[in-house]
């Protein structure tokens, strides 16, 4: 069986061969590739993996990068790199179709499996691969629905705000939202062409079912990064009342909800603090930082100053897998305060470590995280709900209440942790997910 995977990032093995820095994103795809290769003799899968590369990364004079990654046990898979401007995923370039057609012709796959709908290459390969009944599109984030929740209850004044950086980059909040909407248009077209879909939540199933009611939907969970399977969170080893957020650099991730919730938390736990993975978007100390700040960064900075929170928020920079794991283990609580998510791997990682978790009940989260059993779900962004300052305060208040409730009952918190770990170990069982993948391929063929 010949299978061609279309991924959003270059796999680490290919990056190392080219002397490039490997991405920390979507590490579960490498894990799945390892599982397929480890069982290659029995599954008889001949795997090819295609991924986008920047002009800087592409070898000179080539429109397709090709290599074979050979593993220590004799297994191997083919890699195909193709040029794509992933910095502007809202733009569709017809040239992609010609390049991906070359890859399809060369790999001659029985099945094409696309990992995600967020980038134009998925639509391009959906158009050029002739066997739609053997085209499998994996659902990750859904740009169409992200666009609808993009502003995440920000005040209209903040949404309208524009900084010099936003003007020069043509990247104001309104422009960012429109870019997601354009990506959503491409996404829905790709889904409409696919004969098969695979997802992880009732939310992605029902949403894409409206776009393509004729597609076959196959449930399949994700395998997480290997660093998160063996470690276990221990309360006595964490920093008391420290809250960890995995991201906070654009409105969907909801850092502003957390900032508005923090004063109520500090009133009960004066030592509480919030640590956010990723680069700081609120720095304003130098001329360069002032020129580079975005409207959302400026809004966050205003909230921090208004609530006297500058010393309570720490931005940790970009972290690799080991560093992320260590930060989870040091924290007293993981919070997912996004306005929309499908099934965030960050929440899965926190559950897998068995740490206390609080999450907004948005998107597909309730399919992977059971409120009242695995931790606490609170009512977050409402897709068809109210907007404005009152709604923003309501969500922040619900978040604060959830955090205070978690820390008020240590015995219940311990119970949540055990349940979350057991649930996540079932959801993210690498062997089971590998078996399900092979089963899906068999059913498609």
Coordinates of C-alpha atoms in Angstrom, one line a residue:
X1 CA 0.0 0.0 0.0
X2 CA 1.5 3.4 -1.0
X3 CA 0.5 6.3 1.2
X4 CA 1.4 9.9 0.7
X5 CA 1.1 12.2 3.8
X6 CA 0.7 15.9 3.2
X7 CA 1.9 17.8 6.4
X8 CA 2.0 21.4 7.4
X9 CA 5.7 21.3 8.6
X10 CA 8.9 19.6 7.7
X11 CA 9.5 16.6 9.8
X12 CA 12.5 16.8 12.2
X13 CA 14.3 13.9 10.4
X14 CA 14.3 15.9 7.1
X15 CA 15.3 19.1 8.8
X16 CA 18.3 17.5 10.4
X17 CA 19.4 16.1 7.0
X18 CA 19.2 19.6 5.6
X19 CA 21.0 21.2 8.5
X20 CA 17.8 23.2 9.5
X21 CA 16.2 23.8 12.8
X22 CA 13.4 21.3 13.5
X23 CA 10.0 22.7 14.4
X24 CA 8.5 21.9 17.8
X25 CA 5.0 21.9 16.3
X26 CA 2.9 18.9 15.4
X27 CA 5.4 16.5 17.0
X28 CA 2.7 13.8 17.1
X29 CA 3.1 13.3 13.3
X30 CA 6.7 12.2 13.8
X31 CA 5.5 9.8 16.4
X32 CA 2.9 8.4 14.0
X33 CA 5.5 8.1 11.3
X34 CA 7.8 6.2 13.7
X35 CA 5.0 3.8 14.5
X36 CA 4.2 3.2 10.9
X37 CA 7.9 2.5 10.2
X38 CA 8.3 0.3 13.2
X39 CA 5.6 -2.0 11.8
X40 CA 6.4 -1.6 8.2
X41 CA 7.0 -5.3 7.5
X42 CA 3.5 -6.2 8.8
X43 CA 1.5 -3.2 7.5
X44 CA 3.3 -3.2 4.1
X45 CA 2.9 0.6 3.9
X46 CA 5.3 2.4 1.6
X47 CA 5.2 5.9 3.1
X48 CA 6.0 9.2 1.4
X49 CA 5.7 12.5 3.2
X50 CA 5.3 15.9 1.5
X51 CA 5.7 19.3 3.3
X52 CA 6.2 23.0 2.5
X53 CA 9.6 24.7 2.5
X54 CA 10.5 28.4 2.3
X55 CA 12.4 29.7 -0.7
X56 CA 15.4 30.0 1.6
X57 CA 15.2 26.3 2.5
X58 CA 14.7 24.9 -1.0
X59 CA 17.8 23.7 -2.7
X60 CA 18.9 26.0 -5.5
X61 CA 17.3 25.3 -8.9
X62 CA 14.8 22.8 -7.6
X63 CA 11.0 23.0 -7.5
X64 CA 10.8 19.8 -5.5
X65 CA 13.2 18.6 -2.7
X66 CA 13.5 14.8 -2.6
X67 CA 15.2 12.6 -0.1
X68 CA 14.9 9.2 1.5
X69 CA 15.0 8.9 5.3
X70 CA 16.5 5.6 6.3
X71 CA 16.0 4.3 9.9
X72 CA 18.3 2.1 11.9
X73 CA 16.1 -1.0 11.5
X74 CA 16.2 -0.8 7.7
X75 CA 12.8 0.9 7.3
X76 CA 12.6 4.1 5.2
X77 CA 10.3 6.7 3.8
X78 CA 10.5 9.2 1.0
X79 CA 10.4 13.0 1.7
X80 CA 9.1 15.6 -0.8
X81 CA 9.6 19.3 0.0
X82 CA 7.8 21.9 -2.1
X83 CA 7.9 25.7 -2.1
X84 CA 5.1 27.5 -0.3
X85 CA 4.7 30.9 1.4
X86 CA 3.2 29.6 4.7
X87 CA 3.5 33.1 6.2
X88 CA 0.5 34.1 4.0
X89 CA -1.7 31.0 4.2
X90 CA -4.7 33.1 3.1
X91 CA -3.3 33.4 -0.4
X92 CA -3.9 30.6 -2.9
X93 CA -1.2 30.1 -5.6
X94 CA -2.3 27.9 -8.5
X95 CA 1.4 26.9 -9.1
X96 CA 1.0 24.7 -6.0
X97 CA -1.3 22.4 -8.0
X98 CA 1.3 21.9 -10.7
X99 CA 4.0 21.1 -8.1
X100 CA 1.9 18.8 -6.0
X101 CA 0.7 17.0 -9.2
X102 CA 4.4 16.2 -9.9
X103 CA 4.7 14.8 -6.4
X104 CA 1.5 12.7 -6.7
X105 CA 2.7 11.4 -10.1
X106 CA 6.1 10.5 -8.7
X107 CA 4.8 8.9 -5.4
X108 CA 1.9 7.2 -7.2
X109 CA 0.0 6.8 -3.9
X110 CA -3.0 4.5 -3.3
X111 CA -4.2 7.0 -0.6
X112 CA -3.4 10.6 0.1
X113 CA -3.7 11.7 3.7
X114 CA -3.7 15.4 4.4
X115 CA -2.9 16.4 8.0
X116 CA -4.9 19.6 8.5
X117 CA -7.0 22.0 6.5
X118 CA -5.3 25.3 7.6
X119 CA -3.0 25.8 4.5
X120 CA -3.5 26.1 0.8
X121 CA -1.6 23.0 0.0
X122 CA -4.5 20.9 1.2
X123 CA -6.9 22.4 -1.3
X124 CA -4.2 22.1 -4.0
X125 CA -3.7 18.4 -3.6
X126 CA -7.4 17.8 -3.2
X127 CA -7.9 19.3 -6.6
X128 CA -5.1 17.3 -8.3
X129 CA -5.5 13.9 -6.8
X130 CA -8.0 12.1 -9.0
X131 CA -9.3 9.5 -6.6
X132 CA -11.5 11.5 -4.2
X133 CA -12.7 8.2 -2.7
X134 CA -9.1 7.6 -1.6
X135 CA -8.5 11.1 -0.3
X136 CA -8.4 11.4 3.5
X137 CA -8.4 14.9 5.1
X138 CA -7.5 15.1 8.8
X139 CA -9.2 17.8 10.7
X140 CA -7.1 19.9 13.1
X141 CA -8.0 23.5 13.6
X142 CA -11.0 24.7 11.6
X143 CA -10.2 28.2 10.2
X144 CA -13.8 28.9 9.2
X145 CA -14.9 28.7 12.9
X146 CA -11.8 30.3 14.2
X147 CA -12.6 33.3 12.1
X148 CA -16.0 33.6 13.8
X149 CA -14.5 33.5 17.3
X150 CA -11.3 35.5 16.4
X151 CA -12.0 38.7 18.4
X152 CA -12.8 36.7 21.5
X153 CA -15.0 39.4 23.1
X154 CA -12.4 42.1 22.7
X155 CA -13.8 45.6 23.2
X156 CA -14.6 47.3 19.9
X157 CA -12.0 50.0 20.7
X158 CA -9.3 47.3 20.9
X159 CA -10.5 45.7 17.7
X160 CA -10.3 49.0 15.8
X161 CA -6.9 49.9 17.3
X162 CA -4.0 49.9 14.8
X163 CA -0.3 50.3 15.6
X164 CA 2.6 51.2 13.3
X165 CA 3.6 47.6 13.2
X166 CA 0.1 46.6 12.1
X167 CA 0.1 49.2 9.3
X168 CA 3.5 48.2 7.9
X169 CA 2.7 44.5 8.0
X170 CA -1.0 45.0 7.0
X171 CA -1.8 42.9 10.0
X172 CA -4.3 44.7 12.1
X173 CA -6.8 42.7 14.2
X174 CA -9.5 43.2 11.5
X175 CA -7.0 42.1 8.8
X176 CA -6.0 39.0 10.8
X177 CA -9.7 38.0 11.2
X178 CA -10.2 38.5 7.4
X179 CA -7.2 36.3 6.7
X180 CA -8.7 33.5 8.8
X181 CA -12.0 33.9 6.9
X182 CA -10.2 33.6 3.6
X183 CA -8.4 30.5 4.8
X184 CA -11.8 29.2 5.8
X185 CA -13.0 29.6 2.3
X186 CA -10.1 27.4 1.0
X187 CA -10.7 24.9 3.9
X188 CA -14.4 24.4 3.1
X189 CA -13.6 23.8 -0.6
X190 CA -11.0 21.2 0.3
X191 CA -13.4 19.4 2.7
X192 CA -16.0 19.4 0.0
X193 CA -13.7 17.5 -2.4
X194 CA -12.6 14.8 0.1
X195 CA -14.3 11.5 0.1
X196 CA -13.0 10.8 3.6
X197 CA -12.5 12.8 6.8
X198 CA -10.8 12.0 10.1
X199 CA -11.3 13.9 13.3
X200 CA -11.3 13.7 17.1
X201 CA -14.4 15.6 18.3
X202 CA -18.1 15.8 17.8
X203 CA -17.6 19.5 17.0
X204 CA -15.3 18.9 14.0
X205 CA -17.6 16.0 12.9
X206 CA -20.8 18.1 12.9
X207 CA -19.1 21.2 11.5
X208 CA -17.5 19.5 8.5
X209 CA -20.7 17.4 8.0
X210 CA -22.4 20.6 7.0
X211 CA -19.7 21.3 4.4
X212 CA -19.6 17.8 2.9
X213 CA -22.5 15.5 4.1
X214 CA -21.3 12.8 1.6
X215 CA -17.8 12.3 3.1
X216 CA -17.1 9.3 5.3
X217 CA -16.0 10.4 8.8
X218 CA -13.5 8.2 10.7
X219 CA -12.8 9.0 14.4
X220 CA -9.1 8.8 15.3
X221 CA -7.2 10.3 18.2
X222 CA -3.7 11.8 18.2
X223 CA -0.5 10.5 19.7
X224 CA 1.3 13.2 21.7
X225 CA 5.0 14.0 22.0
X226 CA 6.9 11.1 23.7
X227 CA 8.2 13.4 26.5
X228 CA 4.7 13.5 28.1
X229 CA 4.0 9.8 28.6
X230 CA 6.3 8.8 31.5
X231 CA 6.4 11.9 33.8
X232 CA 3.7 12.5 36.4
X233 CA 2.8 15.8 38.1
X234 CA 3.3 16.0 41.8
X235 CA 1.8 18.8 43.9
X236 CA 4.8 18.9 46.3
X237 CA 7.2 19.6 43.4
X238 CA 5.2 22.5 41.8
X239 CA 5.3 26.2 42.4
X240 CA 2.2 27.0 44.5
X241 CA -0.5 28.9 42.7
X242 CA 1.3 29.2 39.5
X243 CA -0.8 29.0 36.3
X244 CA 0.5 27.8 33.0
X245 CA -0.8 28.9 29.5
X246 CA 0.7 27.3 26.4
X247 CA 0.2 30.3 24.2
X248 CA -1.1 33.9 24.3
X249 CA 0.1 35.7 21.2
X250 CA -3.3 36.2 19.4
X251 CA -6.8 36.8 20.7
X252 CA -8.2 33.3 20.1
X253 CA -5.9 32.0 22.9
X254 CA -7.7 34.2 25.4
X255 CA -4.8 35.7 27.5
X256 CA -7.0 38.8 28.0
X257 CA -9.6 36.6 29.8
X258 CA -6.9 35.4 32.1
X259 CA -5.6 38.9 32.9
X260 CA -9.1 40.1 33.7
X261 CA -9.7 37.0 35.9
X262 CA -6.4 37.4 37.8
X263 CA -7.3 40.2 40.3
X264 CA -10.1 38.0 41.8
X265 CA -7.7 35.1 42.1
X266 CA -5.0 37.3 43.7
X267 CA -7.6 38.5 46.2
X268 CA -7.6 34.9 47.6
X269 CA -4.1 33.8 46.6
X270 CA -1.8 36.8 46.7
X271 CA 1.2 34.7 45.4
X272 CA -0.6 33.6 42.2
X273 CA 1.2 34.2 39.0
X274 CA 0.7 33.3 35.3
X275 CA 3.4 31.9 33.0
X276 CA 2.8 31.9 29.3
X277 CA 4.9 29.9 26.7
X278 CA 5.9 31.8 23.6
X279 CA 7.5 35.1 22.9
X280 CA 6.2 38.2 24.8
X281 CA 4.1 40.5 22.6
X282 CA 3.8 43.2 25.3
X283 CA 7.5 44.3 25.6
X284 CA 7.7 48.1 25.4
X285 CA 11.1 49.0 26.9
X286 CA 13.1 49.9 23.8
X287 CA 12.4 52.0 20.6
X288 CA 12.4 48.8 18.6
X289 CA 9.9 47.1 20.9
X290 CA 7.6 50.1 20.7
X291 CA 7.7 50.0 16.9
X292 CA 7.0 46.2 16.8
X293 CA 4.1 46.0 19.3
X294 CA 0.8 44.9 17.8
X295 CA -2.7 46.2 18.7
X296 CA -3.4 43.1 20.7
X297 CA -0.1 43.4 22.5
X298 CA -0.8 47.0 23.3
X299 CA -4.3 46.0 24.7
X300 CA -2.7 43.3 26.9
X301 CA -0.1 45.7 28.1
X302 CA -2.9 48.2 29.0
X303 CA -4.7 45.5 31.0
X304 CA -1.6 44.5 32.9
X305 CA -0.9 48.2 33.8
X306 CA -4.5 48.8 34.7
X307 CA -4.7 45.9 37.0
X308 CA -1.1 46.2 38.3
X309 CA -0.2 42.8 37.0
X310 CA 3.2 43.5 35.4
X311 CA 5.0 41.4 38.0
X312 CA 2.5 38.6 37.9
X313 CA 2.9 37.7 34.2
X314 CA 5.9 35.9 32.8
X315 CA 6.5 35.1 29.2
X316 CA 8.8 32.1 28.8
X317 CA 9.8 32.3 25.2
X318 CA 9.6 29.4 22.7
X319 CA 10.0 26.0 24.5
X320 CA 10.9 22.6 23.1
X321 CA 9.2 19.4 24.2
X322 CA 11.3 18.8 27.2
X323 CA 11.1 22.4 28.4
X324 CA 7.3 22.4 27.9
X325 CA 7.0 19.3 30.0
X326 CA 9.2 20.7 32.7
X327 CA 7.1 23.9 32.9
X328 CA 3.8 21.9 33.1
X329 CA 5.3 19.9 36.0
X330 CA 6.4 23.1 37.8
X331 CA 2.9 24.6 37.5
X332 CA 0.0 24.3 40.0
X333 CA -2.6 24.5 37.3
X334 CA -3.0 24.4 33.5
X335 CA -5.6 26.7 32.0
X336 CA -7.0 26.6 28.4
X337 CA -8.8 29.9 28.1
X338 CA -9.2 30.0 24.4
X339 CA -12.3 31.4 22.6
X340 CA -12.3 28.3 20.3
X341 CA -10.3 25.1 20.0
X342 CA -10.9 21.7 18.5
X343 CA -8.9 19.3 20.7
X344 CA -5.8 21.2 21.9
X345 CA -2.7 19.1 22.3
X346 CA -1.6 21.4 25.1
X347 CA -4.6 20.3 27.2
X348 CA -4.0 16.6 26.2
X349 CA -0.4 17.0 27.4
X350 CA -1.4 18.5 30.7
X351 CA -4.0 15.7 31.2
X352 CA -1.4 13.0 30.3
X353 CA 0.9 14.4 33.0
X354 CA -2.0 14.2 35.5
X355 CA -2.0 17.8 36.5
X356 CA -4.9 20.0 37.5
X357 CA -6.7 21.4 34.5
X358 CA -9.3 24.2 33.9
X359 CA -10.7 24.8 30.5
X360 CA -13.3 26.9 28.7
X361 CA -16.1 24.7 27.3
X362 CA -15.7 25.8 23.7
X363 CA -15.4 24.0 20.3
X364 CA -14.5 20.3 20.6
X365 CA -13.0 20.4 24.1
X366 CA -15.8 18.5 25.8
X367 CA -15.0 15.5 23.6
X368 CA -11.6 15.1 25.1
X369 CA -12.0 16.6 28.6
X370 CA -14.9 15.7 30.9
X371 CA -16.0 18.6 33.2
X372 CA -16.5 17.5 36.8
X373 CA -14.4 14.4 36.2
X374 CA -11.1 15.3 34.6
X375 CA -11.1 18.9 35.9
X376 CA -13.3 21.9 35.6
X377 CA -15.0 23.2 32.5
X378 CA -16.4 26.8 32.6
X379 CA -18.6 28.6 30.1
X380 CA -16.4 30.5 27.7
X381 CA -17.0 32.2 24.4
X382 CA -20.5 31.7 23.1
X383 CA -20.7 31.4 19.3
X384 CA -24.1 32.9 19.0
X385 CA -24.1 34.7 22.4
X386 CA -23.8 38.2 23.6
X387 CA -20.8 40.5 22.9
X388 CA -19.3 43.5 24.6
X389 CA -17.9 44.4 28.0
X390 CA -20.5 42.5 30.0
X391 CA -19.8 39.3 28.2
X392 CA -16.0 39.8 28.6
X393 CA -16.5 40.3 32.3
X394 CA -18.8 37.2 32.6
X395 CA -16.2 34.9 31.0
X396 CA -13.4 36.3 33.1
X397 CA -15.5 35.8 36.2
X398 CA -16.3 32.2 35.2
X399 CA -12.6 31.6 34.7
X400 CA -11.7 33.1 38.1
X401 CA -14.4 31.0 39.8
X402 CA -13.1 27.8 38.2
X403 CA -9.5 28.5 39.3
X404 CA -10.6 29.3 42.8
X405 CA -12.8 26.2 43.0
X406 CA -9.9 24.0 41.8
X407 CA -7.5 25.2 44.5
X408 CA -10.1 25.2 47.3
X409 CA -10.5 21.5 47.5
X410 CA -7.1 19.6 47.3
X411 CA -8.7 16.2 47.7
X412 CA -11.0 16.8 44.7
X413 CA -8.1 18.2 42.7
X414 CA -6.2 15.0 43.3
X415 CA -9.2 13.0 42.1
X416 CA -9.4 15.2 38.9
X417 CA -5.7 14.6 38.2
X418 CA -6.0 10.8 38.3
X419 CA -9.0 10.8 36.1
X420 CA -7.5 13.2 33.6
X421 CA -4.3 11.0 33.3
X422 CA -6.3 7.8 32.8
X423 CA -8.6 9.5 30.2
X424 CA -5.6 11.0 28.3
X425 CA -3.7 7.7 28.3
X426 CA -6.6 6.1 26.6
X427 CA -7.2 9.0 24.1
X428 CA -3.5 9.3 23.3
X429 CA -2.5 5.6 23.3
X430 CA 0.1 5.5 20.5
X431 CA -0.3 1.8 19.7
X432 CA -4.1 2.1 19.6
X433 CA -4.0 5.2 17.4
X434 CA -1.5 3.5 15.0
X435 CA -3.8 0.5 14.7
X436 CA -6.8 2.8 14.0
X437 CA -4.8 4.6 11.3
X438 CA -4.0 1.3 9.5
X439 CA -7.6 0.2 10.0
X440 CA -8.9 3.4 8.3
X441 CA -6.5 2.9 5.4
X442 CA -7.8 -0.6 5.0
X443 CA -11.5 0.5 5.0
X444 CA -10.8 3.2 2.4
X445 CA -9.1 0.7 0.1

